Amino acid sequence: MRILLVEDDPLLGDGLAAALGAQGLVVDWFTDGPQADAALAGAPYDAVVLDLGLPGRDGLHWLGRWREAGRRTPVLVLTARDALEQRIAGLDTGADDYLIKPIDAAELAARLRAVRRRVAGRSEPVWTHGPLSYRPEAKTTFWQGQAVELTARETALLELFLSHPQRVLGKELLLDKLYGWDQAAESNVLEVHIHHLRKKLHPKLLKTVRGLGYALGLAEDLA
């Protein structure tokens, strides 16, 4: 998952970015609304973590602006423990969930995954595609019932394809999802990940769509 984190507190923001990264998420961290607004307009995100107590125009302003503009990216808001009215206002403005400070990073990551499942219509704890089974909560992969060890990047890539089973995903989008803006990726790194997934799971798991990108192969071809 690629997450847009909007938090002006440097200690909290840095801590959350590092902790979510350790959970396997790609995090772009910004400290104010205008920066976050520009980022959301220019890159694909799976979810936004938004502190409502931002300097200048607060988080509610930006949340309302995004919803009025038709942006449906899931938003999880962060609020203070005594800010009941703020939490209600956030949900009424279009937030998908909220978390009360102080924040536990593991719970935040779990809530982000749950929000994305709801939005994608995938509430089941196990995703299946032919002989392939994937547990998004545990980040574990099975082929014909046998566990397969994947790296964090391979797991993220597999989850991305399983989340969009009927879409062709372009190279630039895939690299953005895997590495974000702050991490440089070698020119052939995506092809290496694709090769490893095909080798570890099935040669036809991922198909190349010439000139466009990659797509999940048909389940019936994986027998």
PDB file of C-alpha atoms in Angstrom:
ATOM      1  CA  MET A   1       0.000   0.000   0.000  1.00  0.00           C
ATOM      2  CA  ARG A   2       1.122   3.543  -0.719  1.00  0.00           C
ATOM      3  CA  ILE A   3       0.031   5.941   2.020  1.00  0.00           C
ATOM      4  CA  LEU A   4      -0.116   9.735   2.113  1.00  0.00           C
ATOM      5  CA  LEU A   5       0.629  10.825   5.691  1.00  0.00           C
ATOM      6  CA  VAL A   6      -0.296  14.399   6.650  1.00  0.00           C
ATOM      7  CA  GLU A   7       1.051  15.237  10.117  1.00  0.00           C
ATOM      8  CA  ASP A   8       2.699  18.494  11.209  1.00  0.00           C
ATOM      9  CA  ASP A   9       4.283  17.163  14.408  1.00  0.00           C
ATOM     10  CA  PRO A  10       7.854  16.227  13.373  1.00  0.00           C
ATOM     11  CA  LEU A  11       8.345  13.563  16.037  1.00  0.00           C
ATOM     12  CA  LEU A  12       4.986  11.883  15.452  1.00  0.00           C
ATOM     13  CA  GLY A  13       5.224  12.164  11.681  1.00  0.00           C
ATOM     14  CA  ASP A  14       8.723  10.723  11.529  1.00  0.00           C
ATOM     15  CA  GLY A  15       7.810   7.940  13.936  1.00  0.00           C
ATOM     16  CA  LEU A  16       4.651   6.968  12.039  1.00  0.00           C
ATOM     17  CA  ALA A  17       6.409   7.056   8.671  1.00  0.00           C
ATOM     18  CA  ALA A  18       9.161   4.769   9.963  1.00  0.00           C
ATOM     19  CA  ALA A  19       6.778   2.409  11.770  1.00  0.00           C
ATOM     20  CA  LEU A  20       4.399   2.072   8.813  1.00  0.00           C
ATOM     21  CA  GLY A  21       7.368   1.489   6.548  1.00  0.00           C
ATOM     22  CA  ALA A  22       8.426  -1.349   8.832  1.00  0.00           C
ATOM     23  CA  GLN A  23       4.923  -2.789   8.366  1.00  0.00           C
ATOM     24  CA  GLY A  24       5.550  -2.984   4.616  1.00  0.00           C
ATOM     25  CA  LEU A  25       3.753   0.213   3.571  1.00  0.00           C
ATOM     26  CA  VAL A  26       5.214   2.919   1.331  1.00  0.00           C
ATOM     27  CA  VAL A  27       4.719   6.297   3.048  1.00  0.00           C
ATOM     28  CA  ASP A  28       4.954   9.833   1.647  1.00  0.00           C
ATOM     29  CA  TRP A  29       4.930  12.244   4.607  1.00  0.00           C
ATOM     30  CA  PHE A  30       3.922  15.901   4.343  1.00  0.00           C
ATOM     31  CA  THR A  31       3.457  18.461   7.097  1.00  0.00           C
ATOM     32  CA  ASP A  32       0.683  20.703   5.763  1.00  0.00           C
ATOM     33  CA  GLY A  33      -2.454  20.713   3.654  1.00  0.00           C
ATOM     34  CA  PRO A  34      -1.171  22.413   0.489  1.00  0.00           C
ATOM     35  CA  GLN A  35       1.700  19.935   0.144  1.00  0.00           C
ATOM     36  CA  ALA A  36      -0.651  17.004   0.696  1.00  0.00           C
ATOM     37  CA  ASP A  37      -3.174  18.426  -1.768  1.00  0.00           C
ATOM     38  CA  ALA A  38      -0.535  18.671  -4.483  1.00  0.00           C
ATOM     39  CA  ALA A  39       0.723  15.148  -3.747  1.00  0.00           C
ATOM     40  CA  LEU A  40      -2.774  13.645  -3.863  1.00  0.00           C
ATOM     41  CA  ALA A  41      -3.434  15.339  -7.195  1.00  0.00           C
ATOM     42  CA  GLY A  42      -0.221  14.032  -8.694  1.00  0.00           C
ATOM     43  CA  ALA A  43       0.159  10.425  -7.541  1.00  0.00           C
ATOM     44  CA  PRO A  44      -1.977   7.344  -6.831  1.00  0.00           C
ATOM     45  CA  TYR A  45      -2.497   6.589  -3.143  1.00  0.00           C
ATOM     46  CA  ASP A  46      -4.288   3.708  -1.466  1.00  0.00           C
ATOM     47  CA  ALA A  47      -5.204   5.792   1.585  1.00  0.00           C
ATOM     48  CA  VAL A  48      -4.566   9.070   3.408  1.00  0.00           C
ATOM     49  CA  VAL A  49      -3.718   9.400   7.108  1.00  0.00           C
ATOM     50  CA  LEU A  50      -4.794  12.938   7.994  1.00  0.00           C
ATOM     51  CA  ASP A  51      -4.177  14.833  11.223  1.00  0.00           C
ATOM     52  CA  LEU A  52      -7.131  17.158  11.754  1.00  0.00           C
ATOM     53  CA  GLY A  53      -5.059  19.633  13.814  1.00  0.00           C
ATOM     54  CA  LEU A  54      -2.928  21.009  10.985  1.00  0.00           C
ATOM     55  CA  PRO A  55      -1.558  24.560  10.992  1.00  0.00           C
ATOM     56  CA  GLY A  56      -3.409  27.123   8.877  1.00  0.00           C
ATOM     57  CA  ARG A  57      -6.410  25.469   7.318  1.00  0.00           C
ATOM     58  CA  ASP A  58      -7.089  22.354   9.357  1.00  0.00           C
ATOM     59  CA  GLY A  59      -7.565  18.783   8.224  1.00  0.00           C
ATOM     60  CA  LEU A  60     -11.342  19.134   7.984  1.00  0.00           C
ATOM     61  CA  HIS A  61     -10.918  21.842   5.345  1.00  0.00           C
ATOM     62  CA  TRP A  62      -8.717  19.632   3.170  1.00  0.00           C
ATOM     63  CA  LEU A  63     -10.893  16.559   3.665  1.00  0.00           C
ATOM     64  CA  GLY A  64     -13.960  18.530   2.592  1.00  0.00           C
ATOM     65  CA  ARG A  65     -12.106  19.947  -0.391  1.00  0.00           C
ATOM     66  CA  TRP A  66     -11.033  16.503  -1.567  1.00  0.00           C
ATOM     67  CA  ARG A  67     -14.528  15.063  -1.250  1.00  0.00           C
ATOM     68  CA  GLU A  68     -16.087  18.031  -3.050  1.00  0.00           C
ATOM     69  CA  ALA A  69     -13.577  17.504  -5.864  1.00  0.00           C
ATOM     70  CA  GLY A  70     -14.706  13.881  -6.173  1.00  0.00           C
ATOM     71  CA  ARG A  71     -11.577  12.295  -4.742  1.00  0.00           C
ATOM     72  CA  ARG A  72     -12.628   9.011  -3.190  1.00  0.00           C
ATOM     73  CA  THR A  73      -9.265   7.945  -1.739  1.00  0.00           C
ATOM     74  CA  PRO A  74      -9.945   6.465   1.731  1.00  0.00           C
ATOM     75  CA  VAL A  75      -9.051   8.871   4.550  1.00  0.00           C
ATOM     76  CA  LEU A  76      -8.292   7.876   8.139  1.00  0.00           C
ATOM     77  CA  VAL A  77      -8.203  10.873  10.466  1.00  0.00           C
ATOM     78  CA  LEU A  78      -6.093  11.301  13.608  1.00  0.00           C
ATOM     79  CA  THR A  79      -7.679  13.164  16.513  1.00  0.00           C
ATOM     80  CA  ALA A  80      -7.041  14.003  20.151  1.00  0.00           C
ATOM     81  CA  ARG A  81      -8.750  11.872  22.788  1.00  0.00           C
ATOM     82  CA  ASP A  82     -11.050  14.695  23.944  1.00  0.00           C
ATOM     83  CA  ALA A  83     -12.031  15.865  20.433  1.00  0.00           C
ATOM     84  CA  LEU A  84     -15.389  14.053  20.101  1.00  0.00           C
ATOM     85  CA  GLU A  85     -17.010  16.839  18.077  1.00  0.00           C
ATOM     86  CA  GLN A  86     -13.991  16.912  15.757  1.00  0.00           C
ATOM     87  CA  ARG A  87     -14.240  13.171  15.179  1.00  0.00           C
ATOM     88  CA  ILE A  88     -17.948  13.435  14.374  1.00  0.00           C
ATOM     89  CA  ALA A  89     -17.285  16.330  12.014  1.00  0.00           C
ATOM     90  CA  GLY A  90     -14.549  14.324  10.302  1.00  0.00           C
ATOM     91  CA  LEU A  91     -16.812  11.336   9.689  1.00  0.00           C
ATOM     92  CA  ASP A  92     -19.615  13.598   8.460  1.00  0.00           C
ATOM     93  CA  THR A  93     -17.205  15.328   6.086  1.00  0.00           C
ATOM     94  CA  GLY A  94     -16.189  12.059   4.474  1.00  0.00           C
ATOM     95  CA  ALA A  95     -13.557  10.318   6.612  1.00  0.00           C
ATOM     96  CA  ASP A  96     -13.623   6.516   6.400  1.00  0.00           C
ATOM     97  CA  ASP A  97     -12.243   5.870   9.884  1.00  0.00           C
ATOM     98  CA  TYR A  98     -10.479   7.604  12.771  1.00  0.00           C
ATOM     99  CA  LEU A  99      -7.842   6.830  15.356  1.00  0.00           C
ATOM    100  CA  ILE A 100      -7.306   8.582  18.677  1.00  0.00           C
ATOM    101  CA  LYS A 101      -3.855   9.802  19.711  1.00  0.00           C
ATOM    102  CA  PRO A 102      -1.470   8.469  20.966  1.00  0.00           C
ATOM    103  CA  ILE A 103      -1.204   6.263  17.890  1.00  0.00           C
ATOM    104  CA  ASP A 104      -0.170   2.619  17.836  1.00  0.00           C
ATOM    105  CA  ALA A 105       1.426   2.015  14.430  1.00  0.00           C
ATOM    106  CA  ALA A 106       0.370  -1.645  14.226  1.00  0.00           C
ATOM    107  CA  GLU A 107      -3.264  -0.709  14.839  1.00  0.00           C
ATOM    108  CA  LEU A 108      -3.020   2.112  12.298  1.00  0.00           C
ATOM    109  CA  ALA A 109      -1.645  -0.275   9.671  1.00  0.00           C
ATOM    110  CA  ALA A 110      -4.422  -2.782  10.394  1.00  0.00           C
ATOM    111  CA  ARG A 111      -7.094  -0.081  10.115  1.00  0.00           C
ATOM    112  CA  LEU A 112      -5.625   1.087   6.795  1.00  0.00           C
ATOM    113  CA  ARG A 113      -5.780  -2.446   5.422  1.00  0.00           C
ATOM    114  CA  ALA A 114      -9.358  -2.810   6.644  1.00  0.00           C
ATOM    115  CA  VAL A 115     -10.392   0.479   5.042  1.00  0.00           C
ATOM    116  CA  ARG A 116      -8.876  -0.551   1.743  1.00  0.00           C
ATOM    117  CA  ARG A 117     -10.628  -3.941   1.867  1.00  0.00           C
ATOM    118  CA  ARG A 118     -13.956  -2.237   2.437  1.00  0.00           C
ATOM    119  CA  VAL A 119     -13.414   0.146  -0.435  1.00  0.00           C
ATOM    120  CA  ALA A 120     -12.269  -2.648  -2.746  1.00  0.00           C
ATOM    121  CA  GLY A 121     -15.110  -4.939  -1.684  1.00  0.00           C
ATOM    122  CA  ARG A 122     -12.671  -7.526  -0.339  1.00  0.00           C
ATOM    123  CA  SER A 123     -13.644  -8.215   3.252  1.00  0.00           C
ATOM    124  CA  GLU A 124     -12.571 -11.883   3.165  1.00  0.00           C
ATOM    125  CA  PRO A 125      -9.431 -12.703   5.179  1.00  0.00           C
ATOM    126  CA  VAL A 126      -8.008 -14.879   2.371  1.00  0.00           C
ATOM    127  CA  TRP A 127      -7.702 -13.834  -1.262  1.00  0.00           C
ATOM    128  CA  THR A 128      -7.603 -16.654  -3.787  1.00  0.00           C
ATOM    129  CA  HIS A 129      -6.666 -16.803  -7.458  1.00  0.00           C
ATOM    130  CA  GLY A 130      -6.605 -20.320  -8.808  1.00  0.00           C
ATOM    131  CA  PRO A 131      -4.082 -22.336  -6.727  1.00  0.00           C
ATOM    132  CA  LEU A 132      -2.799 -19.122  -5.136  1.00  0.00           C
ATOM    133  CA  SER A 133      -3.941 -18.042  -1.670  1.00  0.00           C
ATOM    134  CA  TYR A 134      -2.895 -14.817   0.008  1.00  0.00           C
ATOM    135  CA  ARG A 135      -3.598 -13.585   3.541  1.00  0.00           C
ATOM    136  CA  PRO A 136      -3.340  -9.774   3.522  1.00  0.00           C
ATOM    137  CA  GLU A 137      -3.357  -9.411   7.293  1.00  0.00           C
ATOM    138  CA  ALA A 138      -0.400 -11.750   7.808  1.00  0.00           C
ATOM    139  CA  LYS A 139       1.245 -11.006   4.427  1.00  0.00           C
ATOM    140  CA  THR A 140       1.609 -14.744   3.775  1.00  0.00           C
ATOM    141  CA  THR A 141       1.404 -16.488   0.396  1.00  0.00           C
ATOM    142  CA  PHE A 142       0.477 -20.100  -0.383  1.00  0.00           C
ATOM    143  CA  TRP A 143       0.649 -22.043  -3.629  1.00  0.00           C
ATOM    144  CA  GLN A 144      -1.456 -25.214  -3.719  1.00  0.00           C
ATOM    145  CA  GLY A 145      -1.571 -25.037   0.086  1.00  0.00           C
ATOM    146  CA  GLN A 146       2.193 -24.771   0.530  1.00  0.00           C
ATOM    147  CA  ALA A 147       3.726 -21.624   2.013  1.00  0.00           C
ATOM    148  CA  VAL A 148       5.943 -19.620  -0.340  1.00  0.00           C
ATOM    149  CA  GLU A 149       8.490 -17.172   1.036  1.00  0.00           C
ATOM    150  CA  LEU A 150       8.402 -13.798  -0.699  1.00  0.00           C
ATOM    151  CA  THR A 151      10.347 -10.618  -0.009  1.00  0.00           C
ATOM    152  CA  ALA A 152       8.511  -7.519   1.222  1.00  0.00           C
ATOM    153  CA  ARG A 153       8.597  -5.952  -2.276  1.00  0.00           C
ATOM    154  CA  GLU A 154       7.400  -9.155  -3.936  1.00  0.00           C
ATOM    155  CA  THR A 155       4.567  -9.396  -1.416  1.00  0.00           C
ATOM    156  CA  ALA A 156       3.552  -5.773  -2.004  1.00  0.00           C
ATOM    157  CA  LEU A 157       3.600  -6.321  -5.759  1.00  0.00           C
ATOM    158  CA  LEU A 158       1.534  -9.489  -5.528  1.00  0.00           C
ATOM    159  CA  GLU A 159      -1.020  -7.763  -3.299  1.00  0.00           C
ATOM    160  CA  LEU A 160      -1.270  -4.920  -5.783  1.00  0.00           C
ATOM    161  CA  PHE A 161      -2.095  -7.268  -8.665  1.00  0.00           C
ATOM    162  CA  LEU A 162      -4.578  -9.259  -6.565  1.00  0.00           C
ATOM    163  CA  SER A 163      -6.286  -5.981  -5.594  1.00  0.00           C
ATOM    164  CA  HIS A 164      -6.764  -5.116  -9.290  1.00  0.00           C
ATOM    165  CA  PRO A 165      -7.358  -8.505 -10.950  1.00  0.00           C
ATOM    166  CA  GLN A 166      -8.815  -7.092 -14.163  1.00  0.00           C
ATOM    167  CA  ARG A 167      -6.522  -4.112 -14.696  1.00  0.00           C
ATOM    168  CA  VAL A 168      -3.340  -3.596 -16.653  1.00  0.00           C
ATOM    169  CA  LEU A 169      -0.927  -1.792 -14.316  1.00  0.00           C
ATOM    170  CA  GLY A 170       1.711   0.428 -15.872  1.00  0.00           C
ATOM    171  CA  LYS A 171       5.379   0.351 -14.872  1.00  0.00           C
ATOM    172  CA  GLU A 172       5.367   3.916 -13.519  1.00  0.00           C
ATOM    173  CA  LEU A 173       2.327   3.254 -11.314  1.00  0.00           C
ATOM    174  CA  LEU A 174       3.831   0.022  -9.987  1.00  0.00           C
ATOM    175  CA  LEU A 175       7.128   1.714  -9.129  1.00  0.00           C
ATOM    176  CA  ASP A 176       5.262   4.570  -7.425  1.00  0.00           C
ATOM    177  CA  LYS A 177       3.331   2.077  -5.317  1.00  0.00           C
ATOM    178  CA  LEU A 178       6.441   0.115  -4.375  1.00  0.00           C
ATOM    179  CA  TYR A 179       8.952   2.879  -3.815  1.00  0.00           C
ATOM    180  CA  GLY A 180       7.145   6.222  -3.541  1.00  0.00           C
ATOM    181  CA  TRP A 181       8.837   9.504  -4.367  1.00  0.00           C
ATOM    182  CA  ASP A 182      11.639   9.426  -1.853  1.00  0.00           C
ATOM    183  CA  GLN A 183      13.279   6.171  -2.886  1.00  0.00           C
ATOM    184  CA  ALA A 184      15.171   5.792  -6.137  1.00  0.00           C
ATOM    185  CA  ALA A 185      14.641   2.519  -7.991  1.00  0.00           C
ATOM    186  CA  GLU A 186      17.017   0.973 -10.509  1.00  0.00           C
ATOM    187  CA  SER A 187      15.757   0.898 -14.078  1.00  0.00           C
ATOM    188  CA  ASN A 188      15.175  -2.872 -14.184  1.00  0.00           C
ATOM    189  CA  VAL A 189      14.085  -3.460 -10.590  1.00  0.00           C
ATOM    190  CA  LEU A 190      10.421  -4.016 -11.489  1.00  0.00           C
ATOM    191  CA  GLU A 191      11.292  -6.629 -14.089  1.00  0.00           C
ATOM    192  CA  VAL A 192      13.413  -8.413 -11.474  1.00  0.00           C
ATOM    193  CA  HIS A 193      10.487  -8.538  -9.025  1.00  0.00           C
ATOM    194  CA  ILE A 194       8.155  -9.794 -11.774  1.00  0.00           C
ATOM    195  CA  HIS A 195      10.672 -12.489 -12.737  1.00  0.00           C
ATOM    196  CA  HIS A 196      10.987 -13.669  -9.125  1.00  0.00           C
ATOM    197  CA  LEU A 197       7.213 -13.891  -8.656  1.00  0.00           C
ATOM    198  CA  ARG A 198       6.867 -15.933 -11.825  1.00  0.00           C
ATOM    199  CA  LYS A 199       9.698 -18.222 -10.749  1.00  0.00           C
ATOM    200  CA  LYS A 200       8.457 -18.725  -7.188  1.00  0.00           C
ATOM    201  CA  LEU A 201       4.756 -19.110  -8.051  1.00  0.00           C
ATOM    202  CA  HIS A 202       3.921 -19.724 -11.735  1.00  0.00           C
ATOM    203  CA  PRO A 203       5.282 -18.527 -15.102  1.00  0.00           C
ATOM    204  CA  LYS A 204       1.800 -17.376 -16.158  1.00  0.00           C
ATOM    205  CA  LEU A 205       0.907 -15.641 -12.894  1.00  0.00           C
ATOM    206  CA  LEU A 206       1.724 -12.219 -14.349  1.00  0.00           C
ATOM    207  CA  LYS A 207       1.384 -11.463 -18.029  1.00  0.00           C
ATOM    208  CA  THR A 208       3.187  -8.743 -19.950  1.00  0.00           C
ATOM    209  CA  VAL A 209       0.922  -6.416 -21.923  1.00  0.00           C
ATOM    210  CA  ARG A 210       3.273  -4.964 -24.487  1.00  0.00           C
ATOM    211  CA  GLY A 211       3.519  -1.188 -24.350  1.00  0.00           C
ATOM    212  CA  LEU A 212       1.154  -0.930 -21.366  1.00  0.00           C
ATOM    213  CA  GLY A 213       2.495  -2.847 -18.380  1.00  0.00           C
ATOM    214  CA  TYR A 214       1.553  -6.027 -16.546  1.00  0.00           C
ATOM    215  CA  ALA A 215      -1.641  -7.777 -15.507  1.00  0.00           C
ATOM    216  CA  LEU A 216      -2.677 -10.748 -13.379  1.00  0.00           C
ATOM    217  CA  GLY A 217      -2.901 -13.915 -15.439  1.00  0.00           C
ATOM    218  CA  LEU A 218      -6.121 -15.891 -15.730  1.00  0.00           C
ATOM    219  CA  ALA A 219      -6.795 -18.261 -12.831  1.00  0.00           C
ATOM    220  CA  GLU A 220      -7.563 -21.142 -15.187  1.00  0.00           C
ATOM    221  CA  ASP A 221      -4.084 -20.840 -16.723  1.00  0.00           C
ATOM    222  CA  LEU A 222      -2.388 -21.501 -13.387  1.00  0.00           C
ATOM    223  CA  ALA A 223      -3.281 -25.159 -12.973  1.00  0.00           C
TER     224      ALA A 223
END
